[in-house]
CSV table of C-alpha atoms in Angstrom, one decimal:
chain,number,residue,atom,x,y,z
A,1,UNK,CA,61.5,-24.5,40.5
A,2,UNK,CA,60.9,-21.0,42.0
A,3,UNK,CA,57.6,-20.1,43.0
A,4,UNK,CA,56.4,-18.0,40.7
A,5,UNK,CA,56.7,-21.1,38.0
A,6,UNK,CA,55.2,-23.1,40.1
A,7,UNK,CA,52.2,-20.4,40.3
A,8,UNK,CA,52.0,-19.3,36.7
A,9,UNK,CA,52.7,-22.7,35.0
A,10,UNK,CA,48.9,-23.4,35.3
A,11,UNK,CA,47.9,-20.7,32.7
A,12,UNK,CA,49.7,-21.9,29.4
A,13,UNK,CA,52.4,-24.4,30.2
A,14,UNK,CA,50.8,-26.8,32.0
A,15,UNK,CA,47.3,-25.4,31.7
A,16,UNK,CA,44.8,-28.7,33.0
A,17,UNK,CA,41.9,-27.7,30.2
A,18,UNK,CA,44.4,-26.6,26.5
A,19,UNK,CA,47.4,-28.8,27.5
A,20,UNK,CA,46.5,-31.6,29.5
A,21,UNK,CA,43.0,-32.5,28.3
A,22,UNK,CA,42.2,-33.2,32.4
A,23,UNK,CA,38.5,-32.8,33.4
A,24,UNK,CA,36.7,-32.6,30.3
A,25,UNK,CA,33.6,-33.7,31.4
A,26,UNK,CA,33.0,-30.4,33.3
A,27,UNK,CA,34.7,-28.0,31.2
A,28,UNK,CA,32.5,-29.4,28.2
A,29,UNK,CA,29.6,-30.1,30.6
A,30,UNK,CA,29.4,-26.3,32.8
A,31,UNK,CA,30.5,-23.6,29.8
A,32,UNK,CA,27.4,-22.8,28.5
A,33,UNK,CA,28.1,-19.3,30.2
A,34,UNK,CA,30.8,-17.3,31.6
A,35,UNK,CA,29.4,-17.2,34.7
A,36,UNK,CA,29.3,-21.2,35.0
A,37,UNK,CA,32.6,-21.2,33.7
A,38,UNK,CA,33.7,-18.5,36.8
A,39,UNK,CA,31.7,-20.8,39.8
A,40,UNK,CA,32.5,-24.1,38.6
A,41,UNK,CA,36.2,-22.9,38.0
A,42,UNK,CA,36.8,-21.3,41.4
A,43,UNK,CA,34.5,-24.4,43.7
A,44,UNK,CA,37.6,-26.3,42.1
A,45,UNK,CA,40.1,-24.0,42.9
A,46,UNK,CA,39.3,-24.4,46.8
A,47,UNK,CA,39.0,-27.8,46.1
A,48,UNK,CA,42.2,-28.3,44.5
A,49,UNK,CA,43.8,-26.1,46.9
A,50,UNK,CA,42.7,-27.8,50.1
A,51,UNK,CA,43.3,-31.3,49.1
A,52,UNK,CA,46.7,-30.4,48.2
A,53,UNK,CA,47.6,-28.7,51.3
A,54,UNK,CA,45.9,-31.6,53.2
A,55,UNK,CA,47.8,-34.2,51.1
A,56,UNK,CA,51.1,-32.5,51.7
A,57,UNK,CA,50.8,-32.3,55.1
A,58,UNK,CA,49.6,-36.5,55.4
A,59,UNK,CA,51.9,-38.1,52.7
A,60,UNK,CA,53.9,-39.5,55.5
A,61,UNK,CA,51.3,-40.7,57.6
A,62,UNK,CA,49.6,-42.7,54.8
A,63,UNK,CA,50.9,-46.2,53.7
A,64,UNK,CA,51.7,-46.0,49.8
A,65,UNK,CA,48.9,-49.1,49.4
A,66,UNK,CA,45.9,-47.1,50.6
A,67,UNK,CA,47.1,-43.7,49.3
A,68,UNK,CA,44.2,-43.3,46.3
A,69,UNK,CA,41.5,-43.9,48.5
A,70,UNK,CA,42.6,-41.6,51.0
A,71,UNK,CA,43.5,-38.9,48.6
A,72,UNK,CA,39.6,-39.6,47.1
A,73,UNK,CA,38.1,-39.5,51.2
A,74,UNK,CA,39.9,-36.2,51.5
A,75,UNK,CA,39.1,-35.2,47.9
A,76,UNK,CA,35.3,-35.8,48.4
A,77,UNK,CA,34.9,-34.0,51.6
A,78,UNK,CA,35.9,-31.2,50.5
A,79,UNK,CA,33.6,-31.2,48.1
A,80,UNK,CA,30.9,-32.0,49.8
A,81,UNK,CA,31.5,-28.9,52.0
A,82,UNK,CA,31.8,-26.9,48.9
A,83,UNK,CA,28.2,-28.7,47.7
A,84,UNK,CA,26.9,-27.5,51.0
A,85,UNK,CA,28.2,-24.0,51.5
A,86,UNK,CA,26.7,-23.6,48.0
A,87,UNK,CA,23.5,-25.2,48.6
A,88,UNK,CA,23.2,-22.7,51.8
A,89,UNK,CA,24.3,-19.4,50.3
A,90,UNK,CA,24.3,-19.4,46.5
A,91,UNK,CA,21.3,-21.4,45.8
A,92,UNK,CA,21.2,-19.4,42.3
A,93,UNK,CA,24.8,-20.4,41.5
A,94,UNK,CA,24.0,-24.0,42.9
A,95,UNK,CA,20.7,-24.4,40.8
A,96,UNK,CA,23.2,-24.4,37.5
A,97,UNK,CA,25.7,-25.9,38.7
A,98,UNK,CA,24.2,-28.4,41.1
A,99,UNK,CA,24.9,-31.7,38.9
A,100,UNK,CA,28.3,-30.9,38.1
A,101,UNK,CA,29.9,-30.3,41.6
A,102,UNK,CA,29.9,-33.9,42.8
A,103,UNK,CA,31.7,-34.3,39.8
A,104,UNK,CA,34.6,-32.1,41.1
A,105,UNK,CA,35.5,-35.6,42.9
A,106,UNK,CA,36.0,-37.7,40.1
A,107,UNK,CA,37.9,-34.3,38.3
A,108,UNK,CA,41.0,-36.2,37.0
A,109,UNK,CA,43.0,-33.0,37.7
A,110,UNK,CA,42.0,-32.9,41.6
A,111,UNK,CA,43.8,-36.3,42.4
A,112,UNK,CA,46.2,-36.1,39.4
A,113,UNK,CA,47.7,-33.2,41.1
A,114,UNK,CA,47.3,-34.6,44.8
A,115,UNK,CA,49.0,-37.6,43.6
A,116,UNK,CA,51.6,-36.0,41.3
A,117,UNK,CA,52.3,-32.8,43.1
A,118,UNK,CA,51.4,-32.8,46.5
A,119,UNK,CA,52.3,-36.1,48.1
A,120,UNK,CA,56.0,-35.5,46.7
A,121,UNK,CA,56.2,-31.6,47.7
A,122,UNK,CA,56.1,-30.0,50.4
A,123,UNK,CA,52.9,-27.8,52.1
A,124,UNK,CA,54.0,-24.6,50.9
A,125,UNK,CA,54.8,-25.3,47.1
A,126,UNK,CA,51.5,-27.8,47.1
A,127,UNK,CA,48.9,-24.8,48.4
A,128,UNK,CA,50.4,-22.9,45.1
A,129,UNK,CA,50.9,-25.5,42.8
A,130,UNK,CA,47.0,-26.3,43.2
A,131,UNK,CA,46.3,-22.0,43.3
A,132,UNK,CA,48.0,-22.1,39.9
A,133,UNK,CA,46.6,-25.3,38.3
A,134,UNK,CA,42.7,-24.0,40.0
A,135,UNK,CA,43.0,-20.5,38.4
A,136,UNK,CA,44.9,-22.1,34.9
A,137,UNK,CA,41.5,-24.5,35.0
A,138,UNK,CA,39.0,-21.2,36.0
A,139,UNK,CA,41.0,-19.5,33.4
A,140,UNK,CA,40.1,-22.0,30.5
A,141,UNK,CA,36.7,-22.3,31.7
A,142,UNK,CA,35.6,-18.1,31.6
A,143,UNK,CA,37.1,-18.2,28.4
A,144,UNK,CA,35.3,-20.9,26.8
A,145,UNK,CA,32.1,-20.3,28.6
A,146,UNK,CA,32.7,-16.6,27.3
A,147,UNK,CA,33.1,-17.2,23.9
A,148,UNK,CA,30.4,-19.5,23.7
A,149,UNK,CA,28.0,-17.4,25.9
A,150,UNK,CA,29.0,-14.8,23.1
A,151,UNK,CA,28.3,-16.6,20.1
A,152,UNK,CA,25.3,-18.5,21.2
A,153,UNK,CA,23.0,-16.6,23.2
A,154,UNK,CA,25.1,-12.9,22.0
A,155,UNK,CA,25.4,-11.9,26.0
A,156,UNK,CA,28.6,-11.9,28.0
A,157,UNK,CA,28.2,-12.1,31.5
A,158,UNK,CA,24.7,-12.1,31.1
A,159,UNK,CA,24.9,-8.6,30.2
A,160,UNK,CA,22.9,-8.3,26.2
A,161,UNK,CA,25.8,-7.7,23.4
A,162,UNK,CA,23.9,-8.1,20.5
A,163,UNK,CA,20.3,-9.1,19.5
A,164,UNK,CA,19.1,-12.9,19.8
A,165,UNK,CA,18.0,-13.2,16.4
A,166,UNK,CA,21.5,-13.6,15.2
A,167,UNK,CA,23.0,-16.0,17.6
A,168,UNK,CA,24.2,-19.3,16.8
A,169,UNK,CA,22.2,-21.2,18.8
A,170,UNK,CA,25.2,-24.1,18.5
A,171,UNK,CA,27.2,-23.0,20.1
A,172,UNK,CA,26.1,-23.0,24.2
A,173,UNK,CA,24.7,-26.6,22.7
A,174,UNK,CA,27.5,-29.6,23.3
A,175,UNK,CA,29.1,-29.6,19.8
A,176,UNK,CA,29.7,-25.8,20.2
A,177,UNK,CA,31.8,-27.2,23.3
A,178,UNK,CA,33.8,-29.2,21.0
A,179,UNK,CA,34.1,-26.6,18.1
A,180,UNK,CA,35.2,-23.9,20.6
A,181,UNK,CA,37.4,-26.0,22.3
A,182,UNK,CA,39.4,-27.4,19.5
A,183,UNK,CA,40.1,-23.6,18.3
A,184,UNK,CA,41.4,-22.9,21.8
A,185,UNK,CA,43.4,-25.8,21.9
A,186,UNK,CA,45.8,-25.0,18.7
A,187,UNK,CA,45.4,-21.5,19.4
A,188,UNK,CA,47.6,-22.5,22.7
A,189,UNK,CA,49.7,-24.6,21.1
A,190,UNK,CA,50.5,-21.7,18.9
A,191,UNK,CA,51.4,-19.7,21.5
A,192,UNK,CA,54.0,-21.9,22.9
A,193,UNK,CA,55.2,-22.6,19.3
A,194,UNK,CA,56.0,-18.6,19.2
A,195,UNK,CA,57.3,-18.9,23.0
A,196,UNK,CA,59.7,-21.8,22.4
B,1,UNK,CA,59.0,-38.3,59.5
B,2,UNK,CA,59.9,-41.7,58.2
B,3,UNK,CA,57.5,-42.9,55.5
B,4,UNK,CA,55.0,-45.2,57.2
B,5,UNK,CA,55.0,-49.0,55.6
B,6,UNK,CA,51.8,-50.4,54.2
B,7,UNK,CA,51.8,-53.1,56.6
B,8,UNK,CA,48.2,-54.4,57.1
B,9,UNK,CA,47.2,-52.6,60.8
B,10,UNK,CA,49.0,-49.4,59.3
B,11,UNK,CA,46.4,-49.6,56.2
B,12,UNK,CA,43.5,-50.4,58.2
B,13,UNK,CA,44.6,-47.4,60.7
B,14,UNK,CA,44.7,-45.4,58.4
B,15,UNK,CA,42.2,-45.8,56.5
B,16,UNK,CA,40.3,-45.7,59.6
B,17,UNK,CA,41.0,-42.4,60.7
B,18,UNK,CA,40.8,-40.9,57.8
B,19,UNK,CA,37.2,-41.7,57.2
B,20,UNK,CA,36.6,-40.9,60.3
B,21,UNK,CA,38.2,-37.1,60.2
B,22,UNK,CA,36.2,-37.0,57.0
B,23,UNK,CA,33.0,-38.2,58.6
B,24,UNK,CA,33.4,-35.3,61.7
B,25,UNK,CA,33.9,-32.3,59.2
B,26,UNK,CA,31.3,-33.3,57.3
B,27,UNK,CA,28.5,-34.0,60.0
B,28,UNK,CA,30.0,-30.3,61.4
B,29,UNK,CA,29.2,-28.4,57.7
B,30,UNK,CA,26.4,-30.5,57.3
B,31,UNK,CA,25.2,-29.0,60.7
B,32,UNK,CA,26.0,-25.4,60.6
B,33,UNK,CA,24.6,-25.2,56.8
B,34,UNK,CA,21.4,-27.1,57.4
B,35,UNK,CA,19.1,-24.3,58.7
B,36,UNK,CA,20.4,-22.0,55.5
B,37,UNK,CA,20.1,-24.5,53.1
B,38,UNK,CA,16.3,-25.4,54.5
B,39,UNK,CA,15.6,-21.7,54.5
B,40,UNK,CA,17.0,-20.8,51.0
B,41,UNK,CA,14.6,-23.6,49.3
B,42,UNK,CA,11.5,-22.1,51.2
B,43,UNK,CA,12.3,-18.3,50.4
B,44,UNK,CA,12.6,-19.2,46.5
B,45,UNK,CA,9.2,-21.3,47.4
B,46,UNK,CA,7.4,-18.8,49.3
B,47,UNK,CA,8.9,-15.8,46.0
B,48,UNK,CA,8.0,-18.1,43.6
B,49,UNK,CA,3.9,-18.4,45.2
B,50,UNK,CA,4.1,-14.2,45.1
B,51,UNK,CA,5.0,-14.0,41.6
B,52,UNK,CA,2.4,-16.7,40.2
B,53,UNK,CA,-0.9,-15.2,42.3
B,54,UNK,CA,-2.6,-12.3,41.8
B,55,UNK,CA,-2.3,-10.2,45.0
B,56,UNK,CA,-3.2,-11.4,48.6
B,57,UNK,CA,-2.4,-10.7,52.0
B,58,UNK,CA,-2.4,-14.0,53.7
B,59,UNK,CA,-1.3,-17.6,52.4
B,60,UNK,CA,-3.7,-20.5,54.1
B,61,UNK,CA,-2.3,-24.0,55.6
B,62,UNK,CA,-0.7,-25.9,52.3
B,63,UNK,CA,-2.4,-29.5,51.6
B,64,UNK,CA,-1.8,-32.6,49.2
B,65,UNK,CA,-4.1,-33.5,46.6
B,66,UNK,CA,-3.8,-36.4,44.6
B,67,UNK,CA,-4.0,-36.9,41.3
B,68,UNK,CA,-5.0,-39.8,38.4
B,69,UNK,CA,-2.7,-39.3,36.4
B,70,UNK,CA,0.5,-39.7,38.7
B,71,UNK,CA,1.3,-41.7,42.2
B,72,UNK,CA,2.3,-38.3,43.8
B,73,UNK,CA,-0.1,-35.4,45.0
B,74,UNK,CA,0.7,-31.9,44.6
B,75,UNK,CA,1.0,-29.4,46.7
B,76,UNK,CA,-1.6,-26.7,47.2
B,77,UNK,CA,-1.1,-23.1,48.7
B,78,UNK,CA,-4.5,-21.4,49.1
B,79,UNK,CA,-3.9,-17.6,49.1
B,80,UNK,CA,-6.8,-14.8,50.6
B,81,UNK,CA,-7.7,-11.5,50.5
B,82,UNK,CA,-9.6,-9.8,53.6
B,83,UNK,CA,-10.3,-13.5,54.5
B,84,UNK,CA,-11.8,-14.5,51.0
B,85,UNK,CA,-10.4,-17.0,48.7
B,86,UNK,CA,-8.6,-15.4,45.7
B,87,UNK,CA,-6.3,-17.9,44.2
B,88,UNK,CA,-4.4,-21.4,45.1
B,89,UNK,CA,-0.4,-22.1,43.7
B,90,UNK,CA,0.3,-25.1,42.9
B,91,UNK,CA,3.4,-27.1,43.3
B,92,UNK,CA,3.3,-28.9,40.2
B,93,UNK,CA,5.5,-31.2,37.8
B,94,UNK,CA,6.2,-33.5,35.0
B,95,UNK,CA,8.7,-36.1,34.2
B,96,UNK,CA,8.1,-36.0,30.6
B,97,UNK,CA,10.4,-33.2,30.0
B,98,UNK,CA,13.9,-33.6,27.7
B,99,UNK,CA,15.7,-33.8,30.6
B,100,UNK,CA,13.5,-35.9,32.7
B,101,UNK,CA,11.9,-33.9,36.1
B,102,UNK,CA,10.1,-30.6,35.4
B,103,UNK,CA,8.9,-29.0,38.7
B,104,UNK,CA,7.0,-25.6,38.1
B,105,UNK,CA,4.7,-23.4,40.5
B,106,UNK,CA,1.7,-22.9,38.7
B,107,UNK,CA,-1.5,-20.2,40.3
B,108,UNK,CA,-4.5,-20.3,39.7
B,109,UNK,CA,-7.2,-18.0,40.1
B,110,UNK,CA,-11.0,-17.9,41.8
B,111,UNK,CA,-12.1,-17.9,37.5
B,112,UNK,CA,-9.8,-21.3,37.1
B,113,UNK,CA,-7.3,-19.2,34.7
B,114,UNK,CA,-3.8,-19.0,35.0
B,115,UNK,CA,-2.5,-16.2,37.1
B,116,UNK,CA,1.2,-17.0,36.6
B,117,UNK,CA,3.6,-19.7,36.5
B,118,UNK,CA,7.7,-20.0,37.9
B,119,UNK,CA,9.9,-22.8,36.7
B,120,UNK,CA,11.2,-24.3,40.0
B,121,UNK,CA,13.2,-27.0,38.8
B,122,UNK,CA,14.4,-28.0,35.3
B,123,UNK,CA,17.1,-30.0,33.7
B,124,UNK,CA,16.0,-28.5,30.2
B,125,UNK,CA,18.7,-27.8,27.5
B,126,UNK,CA,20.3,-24.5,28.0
B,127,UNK,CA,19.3,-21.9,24.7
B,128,UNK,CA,16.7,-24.4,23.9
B,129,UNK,CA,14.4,-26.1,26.6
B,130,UNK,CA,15.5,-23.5,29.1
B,131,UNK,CA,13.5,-20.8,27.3
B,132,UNK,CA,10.3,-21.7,28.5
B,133,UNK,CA,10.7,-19.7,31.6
B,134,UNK,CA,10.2,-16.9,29.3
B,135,UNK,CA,8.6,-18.2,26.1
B,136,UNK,CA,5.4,-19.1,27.5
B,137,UNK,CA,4.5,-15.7,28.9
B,138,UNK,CA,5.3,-13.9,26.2
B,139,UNK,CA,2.5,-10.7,25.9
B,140,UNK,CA,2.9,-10.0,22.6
B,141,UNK,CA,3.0,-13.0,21.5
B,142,UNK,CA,-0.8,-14.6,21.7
B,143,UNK,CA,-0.3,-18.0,20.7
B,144,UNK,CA,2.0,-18.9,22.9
B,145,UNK,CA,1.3,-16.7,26.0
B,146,UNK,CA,-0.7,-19.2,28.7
B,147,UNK,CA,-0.9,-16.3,31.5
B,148,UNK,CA,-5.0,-15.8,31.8
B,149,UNK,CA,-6.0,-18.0,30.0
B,150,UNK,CA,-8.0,-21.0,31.1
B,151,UNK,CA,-8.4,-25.1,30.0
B,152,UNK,CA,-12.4,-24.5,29.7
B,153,UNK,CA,-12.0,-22.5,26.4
B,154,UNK,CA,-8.3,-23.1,25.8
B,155,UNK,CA,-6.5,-26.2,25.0
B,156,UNK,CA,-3.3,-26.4,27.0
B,157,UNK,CA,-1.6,-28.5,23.9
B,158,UNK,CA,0.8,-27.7,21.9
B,159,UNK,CA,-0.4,-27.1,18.2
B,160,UNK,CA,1.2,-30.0,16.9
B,161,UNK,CA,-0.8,-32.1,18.7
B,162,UNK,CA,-3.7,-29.8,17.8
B,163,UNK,CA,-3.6,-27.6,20.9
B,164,UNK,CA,-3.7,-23.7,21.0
B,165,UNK,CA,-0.6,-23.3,22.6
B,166,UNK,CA,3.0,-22.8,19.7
B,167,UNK,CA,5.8,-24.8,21.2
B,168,UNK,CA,8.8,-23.5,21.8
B,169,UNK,CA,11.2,-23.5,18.6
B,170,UNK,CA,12.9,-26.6,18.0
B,171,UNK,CA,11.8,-27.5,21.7
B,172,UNK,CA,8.6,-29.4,21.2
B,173,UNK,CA,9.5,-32.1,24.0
B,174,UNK,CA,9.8,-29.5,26.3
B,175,UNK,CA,7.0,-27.8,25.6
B,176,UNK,CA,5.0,-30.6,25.7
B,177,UNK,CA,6.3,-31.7,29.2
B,178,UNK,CA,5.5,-28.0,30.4
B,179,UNK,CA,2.0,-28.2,29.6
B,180,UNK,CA,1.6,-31.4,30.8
B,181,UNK,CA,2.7,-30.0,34.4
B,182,UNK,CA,-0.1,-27.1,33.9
B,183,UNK,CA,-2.4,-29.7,32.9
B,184,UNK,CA,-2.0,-32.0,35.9
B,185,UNK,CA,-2.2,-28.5,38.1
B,186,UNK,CA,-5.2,-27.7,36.5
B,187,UNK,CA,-6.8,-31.7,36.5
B,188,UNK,CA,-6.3,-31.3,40.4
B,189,UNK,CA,-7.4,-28.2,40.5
B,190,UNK,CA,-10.5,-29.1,39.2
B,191,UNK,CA,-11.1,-32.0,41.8
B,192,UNK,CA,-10.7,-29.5,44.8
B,193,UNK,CA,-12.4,-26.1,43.5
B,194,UNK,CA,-15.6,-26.7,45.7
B,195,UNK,CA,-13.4,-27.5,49.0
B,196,UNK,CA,-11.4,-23.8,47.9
B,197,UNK,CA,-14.6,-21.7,47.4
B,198,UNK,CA,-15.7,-23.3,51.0
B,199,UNK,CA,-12.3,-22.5,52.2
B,200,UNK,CA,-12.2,-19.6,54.6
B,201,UNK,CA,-9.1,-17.5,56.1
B,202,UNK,CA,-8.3,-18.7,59.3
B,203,UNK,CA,-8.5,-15.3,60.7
């Protein structure tokens, strides 16, 4: 697999949110907005990125028995760094965020792709493979949070579209999560009908 | 590199050293982020006292007063004006709210109104609950606007419960919880008014 594959097969292919159904909890949970979408999407990303390069570089080292709990020791710390830095210098960002990010350790997609990808590949191919998947997961996340930012409080990016009085307030509640998601979900699966 | 086996001292190493790597790089963050985290939480403190007070030039010494109706005090922040007393904030909260802990910086002025209030800390459902940042200090709307107005003439209850105050659409839980945090501010406030008017700058 070249690559660019490798990079790109995050977005639709193999996209963690539409295909795989990884790390609902968040993407449900954070996508009231676009802009929780964007910051929960990219604290991930690092994540995701770090652990795999980490995990690719120790897959030797560590004995197959103990290799989940190591993955989930290296998994968490970087979290927690990502909890701090927040904490420190995007208290904003952290305020509506804050519950979720401790979350990023349980994510299903963080260890699914240390476990899957990067402790079978080597450093290189692992730092993109979790680049791709991070962005593919940001991706699904702006545009969910987007569309329901849109519907249900009529702003995008915070920025006022249309008045509040015709908003549908469902939608930035949970079931809107649902609703919108669904609609994504076979409008991806259309998509790689067409592509096939 | 040969593929180490999971015999038991290569397991235990391991394990070992990786919690121990862990451990370093976090006590290291956790170091290096500490005085910017600290700061960050007193600078949205310190804005949120500016924005609830009518204007002073110096804040006084904070102090805990307790309360009846809870096991924790709150938090007073005595503000003055060419060394005379013009107004306390008060770090206030509820647990009451649809999402459990409500903490919210109320001030209060030398009449016993409310000057102003910030939201500090909510857990309030977004589009709903999270509205009453804005809701209750709505100008043009009377009936739900608490700014200036104070408990001796004014019931801080919601209507329902045959208050003056409209909740919040479809957020009566909230609401509720909110006013009970301005109620507790204002209960202690109550208790400590003769110790403010005898308060004096410190300069």
């Amino acid at each position: 697999m070249n690559q660019w594959n490798n990079f790109s097969k995050g977005f639709i292919k193999e996209n963690p949110v539409f295909v795989l159904l990884l790390g609902m909890c968040p993407t449900l949970g954070v996508t009231s907005s676009a802009i929780n979408g964007l910051g929960m999407g990219l604290a991930t990303t690092f994540v995701l990125v770090m652990s795999n390069i980490v995990v690719s570089l120790v897959k030797n080292i560590i004995p197959d028995k103990v290799r989940i709990p190591s993955f989930i020791v290296i998994i968490a710390s970087f979290v927690t760094v990502v909890q701090l830095v927040m904490q420190a210098y995007v208290p904003d960002l952290y305020k509506s965020l804050g519950l979720f990010i401790p979350l990023i350790v349980v994510n299903c997609i963080v260890l699914g792709r240390a476990e899957a990808f990067a402790s079978k590949n080597n450093l290189f191919s692992s730092a993109i493979d979790g680049l791709g998947i991070g962005l593919g997961f940001s991706f699904a996340l702006v545009l969910l949070g987007a569309i329901r930012e849109f519907l249900g409080s009529g702003k995008l990016f915070n920025m006022t579209i249309y008045p509040e009085n015709y908003v549908t307030l469902l939608f930035v509640l949970a079931p809107g999560a649902f609703i919108v998601l669904g609609y994504l979900i076979a409008l991806i699966n259309q998509i790689k009908k067409i592509r096939r | 590199m040969a593929k180490s086996e999971s015999t038991f001292l290569n397991m235990v190493l391991t394990l070992l050293g990786v919690t121990f790597i862990a451990a370093a790089i976090l006590g290291f963050v956790h170091d290096i982020t500490k005085d910017a985290i600290e700061a960050s939480k007193l600078k949205a403190q310190s804005e949120a006292i500016e924005r609830v007070l009518p204007e002073f030039d110096e804040l006084g010494e904070s102090f805990q007063v307790a309360v009846s109706s809870s096991d924790d005090s709150l938090e007073f922040f005595p503000a003055f004006k060419g060394g005379e007393w013009v107004g306390v904030a008060v770090k206030t909260f509820t647990n009451k709210g649809f999402g459990g802990f409500i903490s919210v910086m109320a001030g209060i002025d030398k009449s016993g109104s409310l000057s102003g209030y910030e939201v500090l800390e909510h857990a309030e459902t977004p589009g709903l609950g999270s509205k009453m940042d804005a809701w209750f200090r709505n100008a043009e709307k009377p009936n739900q606007n608490v700014i200036g107005k104070n408990p001796q003439s004014y019931k801080f209850e919601v209507s329902k419960d045959g208050g003056d105050i409209d909740a919040i659409t479809a957020s009566t839980i909230t609401s509720r919880a909110f006013l009970d945090a301005l109620s507790r501010a204002f209960e202690a406030f109550q208790k400590q008014e003769q110790q403010l008017e005898n308060k004096k700058s410190s300069l």
